Short mmCIF file of C-alpha atoms in Angstrom, two decimals:
data_model
loop_
_atom_site.label_atom_id
_atom_site.label_comp_id
_atom_site.label_asym_id
_atom_site.label_seq_id
_atom_site.Cartn_x
_atom_site.Cartn_y
_atom_site.Cartn_z
CA UNK A 15 27.53 -14.54 15.90
CA UNK A 16 27.60 -18.37 14.57
CA UNK A 17 28.30 -19.54 11.70
CA UNK A 18 27.66 -22.87 10.10
CA UNK A 19 31.31 -24.41 9.78
CA UNK A 20 31.15 -23.68 13.47
CA UNK A 21 27.52 -25.22 13.97
CA UNK A 22 28.66 -27.78 11.79
CA UNK A 23 32.19 -28.86 13.71
CA UNK A 24 29.90 -28.28 17.16
CA UNK A 25 27.54 -31.30 16.22
CA UNK A 26 30.45 -33.49 14.20
CA UNK A 27 28.64 -33.47 11.25
CA UNK A 28 30.11 -31.95 7.55
CA UNK A 29 28.65 -28.64 6.04
CA UNK A 30 26.59 -29.91 3.33
CA UNK A 31 24.39 -31.97 5.83
CA UNK A 32 23.13 -28.73 7.82
CA UNK A 33 23.00 -27.03 5.04
CA UNK A 34 19.87 -29.73 3.96
CA UNK A 35 19.10 -29.28 7.27
CA UNK A 36 18.43 -25.86 7.68
CA UNK A 37 16.58 -25.87 4.12
CA UNK A 38 13.96 -28.70 5.19
CA UNK A 39 15.43 -31.35 3.14
CA UNK A 40 16.75 -33.70 5.95
CA UNK A 41 14.23 -36.49 4.75
CA UNK A 42 16.03 -39.52 2.97
CA UNK A 43 19.43 -37.65 3.60
CA UNK A 44 19.92 -37.35 7.72
CA UNK A 45 19.20 -40.15 9.88
CA UNK A 46 16.72 -39.08 13.34
CA UNK A 47 19.59 -39.08 15.20
CA UNK A 48 21.94 -36.60 13.32
CA UNK A 49 19.01 -34.91 13.01
CA UNK A 50 18.40 -34.61 16.88
CA UNK A 51 21.74 -34.14 17.57
CA UNK A 52 22.29 -30.42 15.10
CA UNK A 53 19.19 -28.97 16.68
CA UNK A 54 20.46 -29.01 19.83
CA UNK A 55 23.69 -28.03 18.46
CA UNK A 56 21.51 -25.07 17.46
CA UNK A 57 19.63 -24.33 20.50
CA UNK A 58 23.37 -24.91 22.32
CA UNK A 59 25.10 -21.78 20.20
CA UNK A 60 21.95 -20.34 19.87
CA UNK A 61 22.46 -19.90 16.18
CA UNK A 62 20.18 -18.30 13.91
CA UNK A 63 19.71 -18.88 10.09
CA UNK A 64 20.95 -15.35 7.73
CA UNK A 65 17.46 -15.20 6.19
CA UNK A 66 18.67 -13.44 3.56
CA UNK A 67 20.99 -15.42 2.08
CA UNK A 68 18.48 -18.77 2.30
CA UNK A 69 16.05 -16.79 0.30
CA UNK A 70 18.79 -15.53 -2.41
CA UNK A 71 19.72 -19.29 -2.78
CA UNK A 72 16.24 -20.19 -3.09
CA UNK A 73 15.38 -17.21 -4.70
CA UNK A 74 12.81 -16.81 -2.38
CA UNK A 75 12.46 -14.28 0.98
CA UNK A 76 9.21 -15.60 2.09
CA UNK A 77 8.04 -11.73 2.69
CA UNK A 78 5.45 -9.91 1.02
CA UNK A 79 5.89 -6.04 0.38
CA UNK A 80 2.43 -3.74 0.86
CA UNK A 81 1.99 -0.21 -0.21
CA UNK A 82 -0.77 1.47 0.94
CA UNK A 83 -1.61 5.57 0.49
CA UNK A 84 -2.97 6.39 3.77
CA UNK A 85 -1.72 4.46 6.93
CA UNK A 86 -4.23 7.15 9.00
CA UNK A 87 -7.16 5.17 7.22
CA UNK A 88 -9.19 2.76 9.32
CA UNK A 89 -10.17 1.68 6.21
CA UNK A 90 -6.37 0.13 4.93
CA UNK A 91 -5.84 -0.62 8.37
CA UNK A 92 -8.78 -3.39 8.68
CA UNK A 93 -7.31 -4.19 4.75
CA UNK A 94 -3.77 -4.96 5.74
CA UNK A 95 -5.11 -6.62 8.85
CA UNK A 96 -7.05 -9.41 6.27
CA UNK A 97 -3.92 -8.97 4.24
CA UNK A 98 -1.88 -10.03 7.56
CA UNK A 99 -3.88 -13.14 8.79
CA UNK A 100 -3.68 -14.23 5.45
CA UNK A 101 -0.45 -14.59 5.38
CA UNK A 102 0.83 -15.08 8.99
CA UNK A 103 -1.07 -18.41 7.92
CA UNK A 104 0.56 -19.03 4.09
CA UNK A 105 4.12 -19.03 6.12
CA UNK A 106 4.87 -15.39 4.91
CA UNK A 107 5.50 -11.93 6.56
CA UNK A 108 4.90 -8.60 5.07
CA UNK A 109 6.39 -5.42 4.64
CA UNK A 110 4.17 -2.25 5.03
CA UNK A 111 4.86 0.98 2.62
CA UNK A 112 2.98 4.45 3.07
CA UNK A 113 3.33 6.13 -0.27
CA UNK A 114 1.32 9.28 1.47
CA UNK A 115 -0.67 9.83 -2.14
CA UNK A 116 2.58 10.43 -3.94
CA UNK A 117 3.51 9.22 -7.15
CA UNK A 118 6.69 10.11 -6.75
CA UNK A 119 6.50 7.77 -3.32
CA UNK A 120 4.92 5.01 -4.88
CA UNK A 121 7.87 4.63 -7.62
CA UNK A 122 10.49 4.59 -5.06
CA UNK A 123 8.92 1.99 -2.76
CA UNK A 124 8.00 0.16 -5.68
CA UNK A 125 11.46 -0.18 -7.21
CA UNK A 126 13.08 -0.10 -3.22
CA UNK A 127 10.41 -3.78 -2.78
CA UNK A 128 11.59 -5.27 -6.09
CA UNK A 129 15.08 -4.68 -4.76
CA UNK A 130 15.24 -6.51 -1.47
CA UNK A 131 13.80 -9.38 -3.13
CA UNK A 132 10.30 -9.35 -2.42
CA UNK A 133 8.04 -12.47 -3.52
CA UNK A 134 5.26 -10.60 -4.47
CA UNK A 135 3.55 -6.81 -4.12
CA UNK A 136 0.30 -5.73 -2.92
CA UNK A 137 -0.67 -2.36 -4.18
CA UNK A 138 -3.13 -0.39 -2.25
CA UNK A 139 -5.15 2.08 -3.88
CA UNK A 140 -2.45 3.03 -6.40
CA UNK A 141 -3.11 6.49 -8.01
CA UNK A 142 -0.27 6.49 -10.68
CA UNK A 143 -1.72 5.13 -14.74
CA UNK A 144 -0.92 1.06 -14.67
CA UNK A 145 1.26 1.46 -17.60
CA UNK A 146 3.55 3.28 -15.55
CA UNK A 147 4.13 0.18 -13.42
CA UNK A 148 4.31 -1.79 -16.35
CA UNK A 149 7.47 0.42 -17.22
CA UNK A 150 9.04 -0.26 -13.78
CA UNK A 151 10.02 -3.76 -14.42
CA UNK A 152 9.37 -4.91 -12.05
CA UNK A 153 10.15 -8.63 -10.85
CA UNK A 154 7.72 -10.01 -9.25
CA UNK A 155 4.13 -10.66 -9.68
CA UNK A 156 2.24 -7.82 -9.07
CA UNK A 157 -1.96 -7.52 -7.07
CA UNK A 158 -3.94 -4.03 -7.26
CA UNK A 159 -6.26 -4.04 -4.23
CA UNK A 160 -8.84 -1.24 -4.72
CA UNK A 161 -8.14 -0.45 -8.82
CA UNK A 162 -9.03 -1.58 -11.85
CA UNK A 163 -5.42 -3.12 -13.69
CA UNK A 164 -7.07 -2.30 -17.38
CA UNK A 165 -5.63 -4.03 -20.02
CA UNK A 166 -2.31 -4.27 -17.82
CA UNK A 167 -1.29 -8.01 -17.15
CA UNK A 168 -1.60 -7.57 -13.15
CA UNK A 169 -4.10 -9.18 -10.84
CA UNK A 170 -6.58 -6.97 -9.33
CA UNK A 171 -9.48 -7.11 -6.95
CA UNK A 172 -11.49 -4.06 -5.88
CA UNK A 173 -15.22 -3.10 -4.70
CA UNK A 174 -17.84 -1.62 -7.30
CA UNK A 175 -17.40 2.10 -6.51
CA UNK A 176 -20.11 2.70 -9.26
CA UNK A 177 -22.42 0.46 -7.46
CA UNK A 178 -21.71 2.14 -3.77
CA UNK A 179 -22.27 5.55 -5.00
CA UNK A 180 -25.21 4.80 -7.00
CA UNK A 181 -26.97 3.13 -3.88
CA UNK A 182 -25.91 5.64 -1.57
CA UNK A 183 -26.87 9.41 -3.87
CA UNK A 184 -30.20 7.49 -4.93
CA UNK A 185 -30.98 6.64 -1.24
CA UNK A 186 -30.61 10.35 -0.61
CA UNK A 187 -32.89 11.64 -3.32
CA UNK A 188 -35.66 9.03 -2.66
CA UNK A 189 -35.28 10.47 1.00
CA UNK A 190 -36.75 14.11 -0.15
CA UNK A 191 -33.84 15.67 -0.02
CA UNK A 192 -33.16 18.35 -2.74
CA UNK A 193 -30.27 20.22 -2.56
CA UNK A 194 -27.11 17.10 -1.95
CA UNK A 195 -23.49 18.76 -1.58
CA UNK A 196 -20.16 16.37 -1.61
CA UNK A 197 -16.93 16.29 0.25
CA UNK A 198 -14.26 15.09 -2.48
CA UNK A 199 -11.59 13.43 -0.84
CA UNK A 200 -7.92 13.58 -2.22
CA UNK A 201 -7.33 15.44 -4.88
CA UNK A 202 -4.34 12.86 -5.82
CA UNK A 203 -6.34 9.76 -5.81
CA UNK A 204 -7.56 8.21 -8.31
CA UNK A 205 -10.60 6.49 -6.05
CA UNK A 206 -12.07 9.86 -5.03
CA UNK A 207 -12.31 11.19 -8.50
CA UNK A 208 -14.04 8.23 -9.37
CA UNK A 209 -16.20 8.64 -6.95
CA UNK A 210 -17.15 12.00 -7.33
CA UNK A 211 -17.11 11.46 -10.89
CA UNK A 212 -19.87 8.91 -10.13
CA UNK A 213 -21.43 11.67 -7.98
CA UNK A 214 -22.43 13.24 -10.70
CA UNK A 215 -23.09 10.60 -13.09
CA UNK A 216 -25.64 9.40 -10.77
CA UNK A 217 -27.08 12.43 -9.62
CA UNK A 218 -27.36 14.04 -13.37
CA UNK A 219 -29.36 10.40 -14.44
CA UNK A 220 -31.79 11.19 -11.57
CA UNK A 221 -32.59 14.72 -13.56
CA UNK A 222 -30.93 16.59 -11.21
CA UNK A 223 -28.30 19.69 -10.93
CA UNK A 224 -25.25 20.30 -8.39
CA UNK A 225 -24.21 23.76 -7.80
CA UNK A 226 -20.34 24.05 -8.02
CA UNK A 227 -20.09 25.39 -4.54
CA UNK A 228 -21.51 22.01 -3.16
CA UNK A 229 -18.27 20.68 -4.16
CA UNK A 230 -15.43 20.87 -1.41
CA UNK A 231 -12.81 19.09 -0.97
CA UNK A 232 -12.14 17.30 3.18
CA UNK A 233 -8.66 15.31 1.72
CA UNK A 234 -10.49 12.39 3.18
CA UNK A 235 -9.39 13.71 6.52
CA UNK A 236 -11.60 14.40 9.40
CA UNK A 237 -10.56 18.18 10.63
CA UNK A 238 -10.31 19.50 6.97
CA UNK A 239 -14.00 17.83 6.53
CA UNK A 240 -14.84 19.49 9.86
CA UNK A 241 -13.59 22.97 7.82
CA UNK A 242 -15.56 21.65 4.53
CA UNK A 243 -18.71 20.90 6.40
CA UNK A 244 -18.33 24.95 7.46
CA UNK A 245 -17.90 26.11 4.17
CA UNK A 246 -21.15 24.83 2.69
CA UNK A 247 -22.86 25.22 6.07
CA UNK A 248 -21.60 29.46 5.60
CA UNK A 249 -23.70 29.03 2.00
CA UNK A 250 -26.59 31.42 1.57
CA UNK A 251 -28.21 28.26 0.23
CA UNK A 252 -26.73 25.27 1.83
CA UNK A 253 -27.19 21.92 1.14
CA UNK A 254 -29.85 19.48 3.18
CA UNK A 255 -27.41 16.79 2.43
CA UNK A 256 -24.00 15.66 2.21
CA UNK A 257 -22.56 12.83 0.80
CA UNK A 258 -18.74 12.04 1.91
CA UNK A 259 -15.95 10.59 0.07
CA UNK A 260 -15.19 8.05 2.90
CA UNK A 261 -16.61 7.72 6.92
CA UNK A 262 -13.26 9.95 8.60
CA UNK A 263 -14.46 12.78 6.12
CA UNK A 264 -18.05 11.87 7.85
CA UNK A 265 -17.36 12.05 11.15
CA UNK A 266 -15.90 15.76 10.88
CA UNK A 267 -18.81 16.61 9.23
CA UNK A 268 -21.31 15.67 11.77
CA UNK A 269 -19.01 17.39 14.54
CA UNK A 270 -19.42 20.30 13.02
CA UNK A 271 -23.32 19.70 12.55
CA UNK A 272 -23.31 18.75 15.90
CA UNK A 273 -21.23 21.45 18.11
CA UNK A 274 -22.85 24.18 16.67
CA UNK A 275 -26.90 22.82 16.97
CA UNK A 276 -27.81 21.01 13.65
CA UNK A 277 -30.43 18.60 13.56
CA UNK A 278 -29.17 15.39 11.86
CA UNK A 279 -30.72 14.52 9.56
CA UNK A 280 -33.63 17.15 10.53
CA UNK A 281 -31.39 20.25 8.89
CA UNK A 282 -28.65 18.24 7.16
CA UNK A 283 -28.05 14.63 6.79
CA UNK A 284 -24.23 13.02 5.85
CA UNK A 285 -23.65 10.31 4.40
CA UNK A 286 -20.29 7.89 4.85
CA UNK A 287 -18.83 5.52 2.72
CA UNK A 288 -16.47 2.37 3.79
CA UNK A 289 -18.41 1.16 7.45
CA UNK A 290 -15.57 1.27 8.86
CA UNK A 291 -16.16 -0.13 12.86
CA UNK A 292 -16.44 3.76 14.41
CA UNK A 293 -19.26 3.95 12.13
CA UNK A 294 -21.79 2.50 13.65
CA UNK A 295 -21.15 3.86 17.51
CA UNK A 296 -20.73 7.31 16.41
CA UNK A 297 -24.10 9.38 17.47
CA UNK A 298 -25.94 8.94 15.27
CA UNK A 299 -25.29 6.59 13.77
CA UNK A 300 -23.44 6.93 10.16
CA UNK A 301 -25.24 5.98 6.95
CA UNK A 302 -23.01 4.48 4.85
CA UNK A 303 -21.70 2.15 2.27
CA UNK A 304 -20.53 -1.26 3.49
CA UNK A 305 -17.27 -1.77 1.97
CA UNK A 306 -16.16 -6.70 2.11
CA UNK A 307 -12.83 -5.24 3.32
CA UNK A 308 -11.88 -8.53 4.95
CA UNK A 309 -13.17 -10.72 1.61
CA UNK A 310 -11.06 -8.22 -0.56
CA UNK A 311 -7.64 -8.75 1.66
CA UNK A 312 -8.00 -12.52 1.50
CA UNK A 313 -8.98 -13.03 -1.64
CA UNK A 314 -6.76 -10.64 -3.00
CA UNK A 315 -4.10 -11.92 -1.34
CA UNK A 316 -5.09 -15.57 -2.29
CA UNK A 317 -4.94 -14.52 -5.40
CA UNK A 318 -0.96 -13.25 -5.21
CA UNK A 319 0.31 -16.04 -3.48
CA UNK A 320 -1.09 -18.56 -5.70
CA UNK A 321 0.42 -16.38 -8.32
CA UNK A 322 3.56 -16.78 -6.25
CA UNK A 323 3.92 -20.24 -6.70
CA UNK A 324 2.40 -20.81 -10.20
CA UNK A 325 -0.70 -22.63 -9.26
CA UNK A 326 -2.47 -24.65 -11.01
CA UNK A 327 -5.64 -23.35 -10.55
CA UNK A 328 -4.94 -19.50 -11.57
CA UNK A 329 -5.11 -18.63 -15.17
CA UNK A 330 -1.76 -17.75 -17.02
CA UNK A 331 -4.18 -14.17 -17.94
CA UNK A 332 -4.21 -11.22 -15.65
CA UNK A 333 -7.29 -11.94 -12.93
CA UNK A 334 -10.11 -9.29 -12.17
CA UNK A 335 -12.39 -9.83 -9.54
CA UNK A 336 -14.71 -7.43 -8.44
CA UNK A 337 -16.63 -7.26 -5.16
CA UNK A 338 -20.81 -5.94 -4.66
CA UNK A 339 -21.28 -2.90 -1.58
CA UNK A 340 -23.21 -2.59 0.33
CA UNK A 341 -26.06 0.06 1.40
CA UNK A 342 -26.15 0.77 5.46
CA UNK A 343 -28.09 2.57 5.96
CA UNK A 344 -28.41 4.83 9.75
CA UNK A 345 -29.47 7.38 11.46
CA UNK A 346 -27.48 9.85 9.69
CA UNK A 347 -30.85 10.05 6.52
#
């Protein structure tokens, strides 16, 4: 591997001149002729700068750490795609890590990303209490996606879960369904817990009650939701509608119903949450709650980049952005 000393010798300039060129400080210090000579030397020697060393010197690496709790979920993959698009346009790279719903893993990843000198960190769907993050003493800006930051020092952006759950549950009630069940997500997930609580809240506000056996776990997994739907259909009095905490579980529920000759929605209606790309392609098409995931990804990423650069147009106090979901009514209800 070519060193900076060898590069300087080949180009016939000092090590300081090479350093200035590599750090983007050539203007006003290095003539165009010398810059061209250095460029030719870099090409000839196939020189590759040590990004980590440069990052240490400049106290930045142009890399953002992203922690998500489920890399198998299309909703999170769409979000990561939006984050990457925004980072790429700003000249940043990203390192994506999967916590797999584990709080212990979240702690490990936050510490690791901090040690690797990320310029900032995005946490999607944080499961640990926010105050625990504060206790870790992370040295770089953090933005929480899909999580309320409470009274912490972190910026946050999320989509209004309360509005989304209320819309879909009230829709099922207005359509005349009497026995509404719920397939919940992972028990470790703060978002899943919130949607379950909001399901009960909306049902009660509408003067209804929920049978205990109508609450079953799908663990944010299509196959487990298939089994959950099987369990619900095996009840003495099965539900006539099911609200699933995400679209993947709704797919599993619909698959069970189709395979066992249930009519959707005549026998049992199904509603999901997220409106991932496949929701409109399912047959019958899935009623679900659309989340503006691309808008969330871009706004949240820009928020982090402004915080990193201490941009004048971002307040010193933590920012909290809440986006509005939309009910998409299709053929499953």
